PDB file of C-alpha atoms in Angstrom:
ATOM      1  CA  MET O   1       2.635-209.893  15.103  1.00  0.00           C
ATOM      2  CA  GLN O   2       0.768-207.107  16.891  1.00  0.00           C
ATOM      3  CA  TYR O   3       3.103-204.531  15.289  1.00  0.00           C
ATOM      4  CA  LEU O   4       2.205-205.852  11.827  1.00  0.00           C
ATOM      5  CA  LEU O   5      -1.471-205.480  12.671  1.00  0.00           C
ATOM      6  CA  PHE O   6      -0.895-201.836  13.588  1.00  0.00           C
ATOM      7  CA  ILE O   7       0.924-201.252  10.286  1.00  0.00           C
ATOM      8  CA  ALA O   8      -1.979-202.887   8.439  1.00  0.00           C
ATOM      9  CA  LEU O   9      -4.496-200.687  10.270  1.00  0.00           C
ATOM     10  CA  GLY O  10      -2.418-197.631   9.354  1.00  0.00           C
ATOM     11  CA  GLY O  11      -2.424-198.796   5.740  1.00  0.00           C
ATOM     12  CA  ALA O  12      -6.172-199.305   5.700  1.00  0.00           C
ATOM     13  CA  THR O  13      -6.738-195.866   7.190  1.00  0.00           C
ATOM     14  CA  GLY O  14      -4.294-194.284   4.747  1.00  0.00           C
ATOM     15  CA  SER O  15      -5.869-195.836   1.675  1.00  0.00           C
ATOM     16  CA  VAL O  16      -9.400-194.821   2.699  1.00  0.00           C
ATOM     17  CA  SER O  17      -8.169-191.303   3.499  1.00  0.00           C
ATOM     18  CA  ARG O  18      -6.470-191.083   0.103  1.00  0.00           C
ATOM     19  CA  TYR O  19      -9.621-192.163  -1.695  1.00  0.00           C
ATOM     20  CA  LEU O  20     -11.868-189.715   0.165  1.00  0.00           C
ATOM     21  CA  LEU O  21      -9.538-186.722  -0.232  1.00  0.00           C
ATOM     22  CA  ALA O  22      -8.841-187.406  -3.910  1.00  0.00           C
ATOM     23  CA  GLN O  23     -12.540-187.907  -4.705  1.00  0.00           C
ATOM     24  CA  TRP O  24     -13.562-184.776  -2.825  1.00  0.00           C
ATOM     25  CA  THR O  25     -10.868-182.695  -4.537  1.00  0.00           C
ATOM     26  CA  GLN O  26     -11.755-183.973  -8.013  1.00  0.00           C
ATOM     27  CA  ALA O  27     -15.443-183.223  -7.345  1.00  0.00           C
ATOM     28  CA  GLN O  28     -14.463-179.603  -6.629  1.00  0.00           C
ATOM     29  CA  TRP O  29     -12.143-179.435  -9.656  1.00  0.00           C
ATOM     30  CA  GLN O  30     -13.831-180.389 -12.921  1.00  0.00           C
ATOM     31  CA  GLY O  31     -10.740-180.159 -15.124  1.00  0.00           C
ATOM     32  CA  VAL O  32      -8.711-182.945 -16.717  1.00  0.00           C
ATOM     33  CA  PHE O  33      -5.701-182.217 -14.475  1.00  0.00           C
ATOM     34  CA  PRO O  34      -5.514-184.819 -11.652  1.00  0.00           C
ATOM     35  CA  LEU O  35      -5.497-182.281  -8.819  1.00  0.00           C
ATOM     36  CA  GLY O  36      -6.732-184.837  -6.266  1.00  0.00           C
ATOM     37  CA  THR O  37      -3.683-187.048  -6.646  1.00  0.00           C
ATOM     38  CA  LEU O  38      -1.367-184.036  -6.610  1.00  0.00           C
ATOM     39  CA  LEU O  39      -2.927-182.828  -3.344  1.00  0.00           C
ATOM     40  CA  VAL O  40      -2.676-186.287  -1.772  1.00  0.00           C
ATOM     41  CA  ASN O  41       0.978-186.635  -2.742  1.00  0.00           C
ATOM     42  CA  PHE O  42       1.786-183.167  -1.417  1.00  0.00           C
ATOM     43  CA  ALA O  43      -0.032-183.834   1.870  1.00  0.00           C
ATOM     44  CA  GLY O  44       1.730-187.181   2.210  1.00  0.00           C
ATOM     45  CA  SER O  45       5.121-185.628   1.529  1.00  0.00           C
ATOM     46  CA  PHE O  46       4.450-182.890   4.069  1.00  0.00           C
ATOM     47  CA  GLY O  47       3.223-185.448   6.591  1.00  0.00           C
ATOM     48  CA  ILE O  48       6.286-187.638   6.216  1.00  0.00           C
ATOM     49  CA  GLY O  49       8.460-184.598   6.901  1.00  0.00           C
ATOM     50  CA  VAL O  50       6.614-183.863  10.149  1.00  0.00           C
ATOM     51  CA  ILE O  51       6.740-187.489  11.293  1.00  0.00           C
ATOM     52  CA  PHE O  52      10.426-187.726  10.403  1.00  0.00           C
ATOM     53  CA  VAL O  53      11.255-184.844  12.735  1.00  0.00           C
ATOM     54  CA  LEU O  54       8.939-186.079  15.497  1.00  0.00           C
ATOM     55  CA  LEU O  55      10.797-189.395  15.403  1.00  0.00           C
ATOM     56  CA  GLU O  56      14.186-187.678  15.108  1.00  0.00           C
ATOM     57  CA  ARG O  57      13.462-185.551  18.188  1.00  0.00           C
ATOM     58  CA  GLN O  58      12.026-188.594  19.974  1.00  0.00           C
ATOM     59  CA  VAL O  59       8.632-186.933  20.392  1.00  0.00           C
ATOM     60  CA  LEU O  60       7.136-190.130  18.975  1.00  0.00           C
ATOM     61  CA  HIS O  61       8.124-193.631  20.003  1.00  0.00           C
ATOM     62  CA  PRO O  62      10.067-195.411  17.206  1.00  0.00           C
ATOM     63  CA  ASP O  63       7.204-197.910  16.795  1.00  0.00           C
ATOM     64  CA  TRP O  64       5.097-195.119  15.306  1.00  0.00           C
ATOM     65  CA  ARG O  65       7.388-195.075  12.261  1.00  0.00           C
ATOM     66  CA  GLY O  66       5.893-198.316  11.009  1.00  0.00           C
ATOM     67  CA  VAL O  67       2.320-197.330  11.730  1.00  0.00           C
ATOM     68  CA  LEU O  68       2.483-193.802  10.334  1.00  0.00           C
ATOM     69  CA  MET O  69       5.221-193.793   7.700  1.00  0.00           C
ATOM     70  CA  VAL O  70       5.023-197.354   6.387  1.00  0.00           C
ATOM     71  CA  GLY O  71       1.341-198.034   7.033  1.00  0.00           C
ATOM     72  CA  PHE O  72      -0.643-194.807   6.787  1.00  0.00           C
ATOM     73  CA  LEU O  73       1.544-192.729   4.455  1.00  0.00           C
ATOM     74  CA  GLY O  74       2.598-195.746   2.413  1.00  0.00           C
ATOM     75  CA  ALA O  75      -1.041-196.330   1.553  1.00  0.00           C
ATOM     76  CA  PHE O  76      -2.025-192.646   1.499  1.00  0.00           C
ATOM     77  CA  THR O  77       0.445-191.448  -1.125  1.00  0.00           C
ATOM     78  CA  THR O  78      -0.247-192.465  -4.651  1.00  0.00           C
ATOM     79  CA  PHE O  79       2.900-192.409  -6.710  1.00  0.00           C
ATOM     80  CA  SER O  80       1.760-195.347  -8.831  1.00  0.00           C
ATOM     81  CA  THR O  81      -1.513-193.546  -9.541  1.00  0.00           C
ATOM     82  CA  PHE O  82       0.456-190.394 -10.351  1.00  0.00           C
ATOM     83  CA  SER O  83       2.515-192.326 -12.890  1.00  0.00           C
ATOM     84  CA  LEU O  84      -0.533-193.795 -14.597  1.00  0.00           C
ATOM     85  CA  GLU O  85      -2.311-190.422 -14.700  1.00  0.00           C
ATOM     86  CA  ALA O  86       0.746-188.743 -16.249  1.00  0.00           C
ATOM     87  CA  ILE O  87       0.931-191.391 -18.970  1.00  0.00           C
ATOM     88  CA  THR O  88      -2.826-191.183 -19.561  1.00  0.00           C
ATOM     89  CA  LEU O  89      -2.650-187.401 -19.944  1.00  0.00           C
ATOM     90  CA  TRP O  90       0.242-187.776 -22.387  1.00  0.00           C
ATOM     91  CA  GLU O  91      -1.450-190.494 -24.441  1.00  0.00           C
ATOM     92  CA  SER O  92      -4.713-188.553 -24.616  1.00  0.00           C
ATOM     93  CA  GLY O  93      -2.964-185.635 -26.281  1.00  0.00           C
ATOM     94  CA  HIS O  94      -2.415-183.468 -23.206  1.00  0.00           C
ATOM     95  CA  ALA O  95       1.392-183.531 -23.307  1.00  0.00           C
ATOM     96  CA  GLY O  96       1.742-180.054 -21.797  1.00  0.00           C
ATOM     97  CA  GLN O  97      -0.502-180.924 -18.874  1.00  0.00           C
ATOM     98  CA  ALA O  98       1.295-184.231 -18.413  1.00  0.00           C
ATOM     99  CA  LEU O  99       4.667-182.480 -18.178  1.00  0.00           C
ATOM    100  CA  GLY O 100       3.240-179.810 -15.890  1.00  0.00           C
ATOM    101  CA  TYR O 101       1.722-182.469 -13.668  1.00  0.00           C
ATOM    102  CA  MET O 102       4.998-184.375 -13.422  1.00  0.00           C
ATOM    103  CA  LEU O 103       7.013-181.243 -12.645  1.00  0.00           C
ATOM    104  CA  ALA O 104       4.456-179.921 -10.148  1.00  0.00           C
ATOM    105  CA  SER O 105       4.214-183.272  -8.393  1.00  0.00           C
ATOM    106  CA  VAL O 106       7.940-183.636  -7.882  1.00  0.00           C
ATOM    107  CA  ALA O 107       8.553-179.973  -6.993  1.00  0.00           C
ATOM    108  CA  LEU O 108       5.598-179.634  -4.603  1.00  0.00           C
ATOM    109  CA  CYS O 109       6.151-182.949  -2.857  1.00  0.00           C
ATOM    110  CA  VAL O 110       9.868-182.375  -2.286  1.00  0.00           C
ATOM    111  CA  ALA O 111       9.139-178.800  -1.180  1.00  0.00           C
ATOM    112  CA  GLY O 112       6.387-180.054   1.128  1.00  0.00           C
ATOM    113  CA  ALA O 113       8.645-182.568   2.836  1.00  0.00           C
ATOM    114  CA  GLY O 114      11.414-179.978   3.178  1.00  0.00           C
ATOM    115  CA  ALA O 115       9.054-177.320   4.530  1.00  0.00           C
ATOM    116  CA  ALA O 116       7.603-179.769   7.023  1.00  0.00           C
ATOM    117  CA  ILE O 117      11.047-180.772   8.297  1.00  0.00           C
ATOM    118  CA  THR O 118      12.116-177.136   8.674  1.00  0.00           C
ATOM    119  CA  LEU O 119       8.843-176.049  10.299  1.00  0.00           C
ATOM    120  CA  THR O 120       8.632-179.003  12.670  1.00  0.00           C
ATOM    121  CA  ARG O 121      12.264-178.606  13.741  1.00  0.00           C
ATOM    122  CA  ALA O 122      11.626-174.902  14.402  1.00  0.00           C
ATOM    123  CA  LEU O 123       8.546-175.663  16.503  1.00  0.00           C
ATOM    124  CA  LEU O 124      10.316-178.309  18.559  1.00  0.00           C
TER     125      LEU O 124
END
């Protein structure tokens, strides 16, 4: 039961962190493009790559997987929000931006996770 509490605390921290980072980013960027969500998803993808290697190399205890990957990053990343924003862009007549957003999100997030795995493995 204590482990579930730690996962829940990670989730609460992740969701608040997502909100604050996305709001701050959107306040800096006044365009229609949902840069805040893109940044959050990239950061989450990069973070999951680092944590993956830290667990793989046994730098972190396996219990941290639930807290960090399931709890924090599960709440921090916003793929459902990404999906809604892409559809909203498309429906509001911004088809080009919607496609660009979808492509950038997938490419950057996969690249972020891959870069994090490679970098973290090299540092350890």
